[in-house]
CSV table of C-alpha atoms in Angstrom, one decimal:
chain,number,residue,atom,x,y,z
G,1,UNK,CA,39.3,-27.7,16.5
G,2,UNK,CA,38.7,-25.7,13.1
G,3,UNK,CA,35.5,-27.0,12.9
G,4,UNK,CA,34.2,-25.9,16.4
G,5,UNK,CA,36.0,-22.2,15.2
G,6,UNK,CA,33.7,-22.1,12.3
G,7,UNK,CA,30.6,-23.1,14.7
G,8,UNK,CA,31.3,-20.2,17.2
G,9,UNK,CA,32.1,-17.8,14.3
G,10,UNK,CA,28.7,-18.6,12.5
G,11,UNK,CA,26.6,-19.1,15.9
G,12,UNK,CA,27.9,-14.9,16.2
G,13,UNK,CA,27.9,-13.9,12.9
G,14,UNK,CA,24.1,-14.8,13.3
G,15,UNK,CA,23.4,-13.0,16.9
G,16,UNK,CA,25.1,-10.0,15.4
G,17,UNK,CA,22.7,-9.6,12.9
G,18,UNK,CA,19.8,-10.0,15.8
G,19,UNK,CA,21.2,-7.5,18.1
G,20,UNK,CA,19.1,-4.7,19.0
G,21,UNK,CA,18.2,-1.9,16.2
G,22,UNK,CA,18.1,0.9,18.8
G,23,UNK,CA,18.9,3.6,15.9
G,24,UNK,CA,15.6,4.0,14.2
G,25,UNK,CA,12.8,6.7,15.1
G,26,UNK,CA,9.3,6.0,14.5
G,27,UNK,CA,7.4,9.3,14.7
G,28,UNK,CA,8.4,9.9,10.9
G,29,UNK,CA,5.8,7.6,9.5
G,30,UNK,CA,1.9,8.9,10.2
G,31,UNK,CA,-1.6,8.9,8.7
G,32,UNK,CA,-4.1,10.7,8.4
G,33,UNK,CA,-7.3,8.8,9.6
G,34,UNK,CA,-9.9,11.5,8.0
G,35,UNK,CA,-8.6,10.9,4.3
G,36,UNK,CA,-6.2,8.3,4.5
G,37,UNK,CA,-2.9,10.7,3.5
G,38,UNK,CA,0.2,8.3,4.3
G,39,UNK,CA,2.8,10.0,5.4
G,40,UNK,CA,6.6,8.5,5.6
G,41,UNK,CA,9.3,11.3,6.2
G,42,UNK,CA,8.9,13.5,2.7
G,43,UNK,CA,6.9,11.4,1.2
G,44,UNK,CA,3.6,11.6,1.2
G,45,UNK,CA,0.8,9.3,-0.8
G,46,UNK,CA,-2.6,9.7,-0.8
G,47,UNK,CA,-6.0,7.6,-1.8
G,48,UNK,CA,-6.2,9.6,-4.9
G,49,UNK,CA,-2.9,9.3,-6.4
G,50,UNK,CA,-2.1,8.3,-9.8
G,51,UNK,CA,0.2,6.1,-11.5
G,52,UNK,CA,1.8,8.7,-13.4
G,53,UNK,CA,1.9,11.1,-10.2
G,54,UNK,CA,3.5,8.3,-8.1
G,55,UNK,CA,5.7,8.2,-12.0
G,56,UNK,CA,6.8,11.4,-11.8
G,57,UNK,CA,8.7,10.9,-8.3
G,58,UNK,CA,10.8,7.7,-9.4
G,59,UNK,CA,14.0,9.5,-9.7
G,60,UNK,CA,13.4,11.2,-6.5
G,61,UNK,CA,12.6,7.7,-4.3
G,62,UNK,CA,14.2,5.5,-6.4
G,63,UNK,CA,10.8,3.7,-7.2
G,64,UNK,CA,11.1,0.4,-9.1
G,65,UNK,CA,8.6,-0.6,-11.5
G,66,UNK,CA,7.0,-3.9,-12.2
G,67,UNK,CA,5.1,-5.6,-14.9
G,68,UNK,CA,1.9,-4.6,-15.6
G,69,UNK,CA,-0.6,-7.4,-15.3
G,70,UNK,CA,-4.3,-7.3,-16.4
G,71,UNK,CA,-6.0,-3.9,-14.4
G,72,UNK,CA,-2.4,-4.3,-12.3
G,73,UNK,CA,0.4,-2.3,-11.9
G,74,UNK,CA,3.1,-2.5,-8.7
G,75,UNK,CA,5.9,-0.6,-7.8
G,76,UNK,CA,8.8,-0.8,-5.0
G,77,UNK,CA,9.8,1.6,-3.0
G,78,UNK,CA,13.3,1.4,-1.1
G,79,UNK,CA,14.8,4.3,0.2
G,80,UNK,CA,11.8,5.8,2.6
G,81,UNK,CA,13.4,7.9,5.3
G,82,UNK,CA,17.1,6.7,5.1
G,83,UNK,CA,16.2,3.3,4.2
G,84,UNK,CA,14.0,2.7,7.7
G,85,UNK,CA,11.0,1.8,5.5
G,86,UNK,CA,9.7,0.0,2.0
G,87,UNK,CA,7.1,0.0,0.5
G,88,UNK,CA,5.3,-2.0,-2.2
G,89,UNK,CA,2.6,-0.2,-4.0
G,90,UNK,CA,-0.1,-1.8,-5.7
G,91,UNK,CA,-2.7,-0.1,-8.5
G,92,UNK,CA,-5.8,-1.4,-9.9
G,93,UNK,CA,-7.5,-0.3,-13.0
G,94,UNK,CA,-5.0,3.0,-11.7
G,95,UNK,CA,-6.3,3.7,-8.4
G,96,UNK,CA,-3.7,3.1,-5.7
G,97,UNK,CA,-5.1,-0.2,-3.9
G,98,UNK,CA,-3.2,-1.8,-1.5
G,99,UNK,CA,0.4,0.0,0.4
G,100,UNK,CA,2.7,-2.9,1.7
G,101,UNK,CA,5.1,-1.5,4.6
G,102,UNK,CA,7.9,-3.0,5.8
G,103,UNK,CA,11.8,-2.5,7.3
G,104,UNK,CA,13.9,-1.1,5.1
G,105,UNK,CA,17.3,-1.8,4.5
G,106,UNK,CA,18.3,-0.1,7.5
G,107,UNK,CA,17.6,-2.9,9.5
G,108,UNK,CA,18.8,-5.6,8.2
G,109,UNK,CA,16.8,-8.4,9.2
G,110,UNK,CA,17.4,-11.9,7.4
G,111,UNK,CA,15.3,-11.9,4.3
G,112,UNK,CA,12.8,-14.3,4.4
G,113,UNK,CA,12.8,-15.0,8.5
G,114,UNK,CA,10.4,-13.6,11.0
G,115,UNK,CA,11.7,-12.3,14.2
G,116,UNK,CA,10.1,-10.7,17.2
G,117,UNK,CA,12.2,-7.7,17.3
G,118,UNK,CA,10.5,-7.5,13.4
G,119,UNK,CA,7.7,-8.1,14.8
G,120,UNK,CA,8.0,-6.0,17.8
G,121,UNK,CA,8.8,-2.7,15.8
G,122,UNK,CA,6.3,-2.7,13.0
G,123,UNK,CA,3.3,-3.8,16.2
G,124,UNK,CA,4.9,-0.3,17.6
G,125,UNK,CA,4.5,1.4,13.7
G,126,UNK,CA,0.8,-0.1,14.0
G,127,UNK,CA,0.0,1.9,17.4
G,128,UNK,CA,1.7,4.5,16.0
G,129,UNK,CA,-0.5,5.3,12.8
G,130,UNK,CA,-3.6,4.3,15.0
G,131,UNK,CA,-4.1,0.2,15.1
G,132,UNK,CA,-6.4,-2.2,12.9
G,133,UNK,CA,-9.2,0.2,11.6
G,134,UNK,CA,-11.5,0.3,9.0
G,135,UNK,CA,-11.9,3.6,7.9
G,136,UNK,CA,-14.2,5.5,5.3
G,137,UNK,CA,-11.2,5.3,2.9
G,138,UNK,CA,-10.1,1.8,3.4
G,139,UNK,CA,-8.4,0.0,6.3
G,140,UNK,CA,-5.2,-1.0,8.0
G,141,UNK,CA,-4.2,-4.5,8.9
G,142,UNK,CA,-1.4,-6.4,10.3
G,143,UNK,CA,-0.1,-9.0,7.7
G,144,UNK,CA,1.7,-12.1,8.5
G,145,UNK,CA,3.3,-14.7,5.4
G,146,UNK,CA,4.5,-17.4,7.5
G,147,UNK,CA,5.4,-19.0,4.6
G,148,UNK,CA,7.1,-16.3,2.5
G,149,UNK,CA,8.6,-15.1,6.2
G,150,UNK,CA,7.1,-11.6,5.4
G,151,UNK,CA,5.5,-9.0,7.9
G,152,UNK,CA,4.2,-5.7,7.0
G,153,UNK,CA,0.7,-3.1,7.4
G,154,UNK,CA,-0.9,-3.5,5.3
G,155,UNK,CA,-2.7,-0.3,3.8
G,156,UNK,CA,-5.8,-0.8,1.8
G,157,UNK,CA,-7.6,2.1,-0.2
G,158,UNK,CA,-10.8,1.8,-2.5
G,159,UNK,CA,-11.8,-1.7,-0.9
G,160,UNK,CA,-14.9,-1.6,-1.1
């Protein structure tokens, strides 16, 4: 019947969009444990970067701005190392506070939907830059928003 068509077409329109992401490479992204330098392909951010630093390479990363709010600025980042990688940057009273990374583009997983294989390559991006450590400089953390359907490290700098 038609209907069962549209059943089977949707049932693989949905595996498609699971199937195996085996054209990434992970070694691009690192950081430096001693002072906290993240490194992402060409860009590079550090604890003691500035608003108008971070600013000044908008054209360059196509960084989108948000609202300021109280002490609180935060910014998007979407095309990290052909689109492999976002990040969402957050500043407090100007001092870079908290670096959100997740999957870019590149991937495309479902918005708003956890999956393992999600879940699988960022716990690789976690061994990677060196685990769940608090550092000197802040800390790195797994993040998990079952209820926004959001994973990502979680970068903190400044914390304390």
């Amino acid at each position: 019947s038609v209907r069962r068509r549209r059943i089977t077409a949707n049932i693989y329109s949905t595996i498609s969009r699971f199937k195996t992401h085996k054209n990434y490479t992970l070694e691009m992204i690192k950081l430096d444990k001693g002072i906290g330098l993240l490194s992402i392909g060409s860009f590079k951010i550090s604890p003691e970067i500035s608003e108008t630093e971070l600013k000044n390479l908008t054209n360059q990363y196509n960084i989108i701005w948000g609202i300021r709010y109280g002490e609180y600025l935060s910014c998007y980042v979407t095309n990290i190392d052909e689109n492999q990688f976002s990040l969402s940057i957050l500043f407090y009273k100007e001092k870079l506070s908290t670096i959100n990374i997740g999957l870019g583009k590149k991937f495309n997983f479902p918005a708003f939907v956890i999956t393992e294989e999600e879940r699988s390559i960022l716990a690789k991006i976690l061994k990677l830059i060196g685990g769940e450590k608090v550092y000197t400089w802040g800390l790195v953390e797994f993040c998990e928003d079952r209820k926004g359907g959001i994973l990502s490290i979680v970068v903190k700098y400044n914390w304390r």
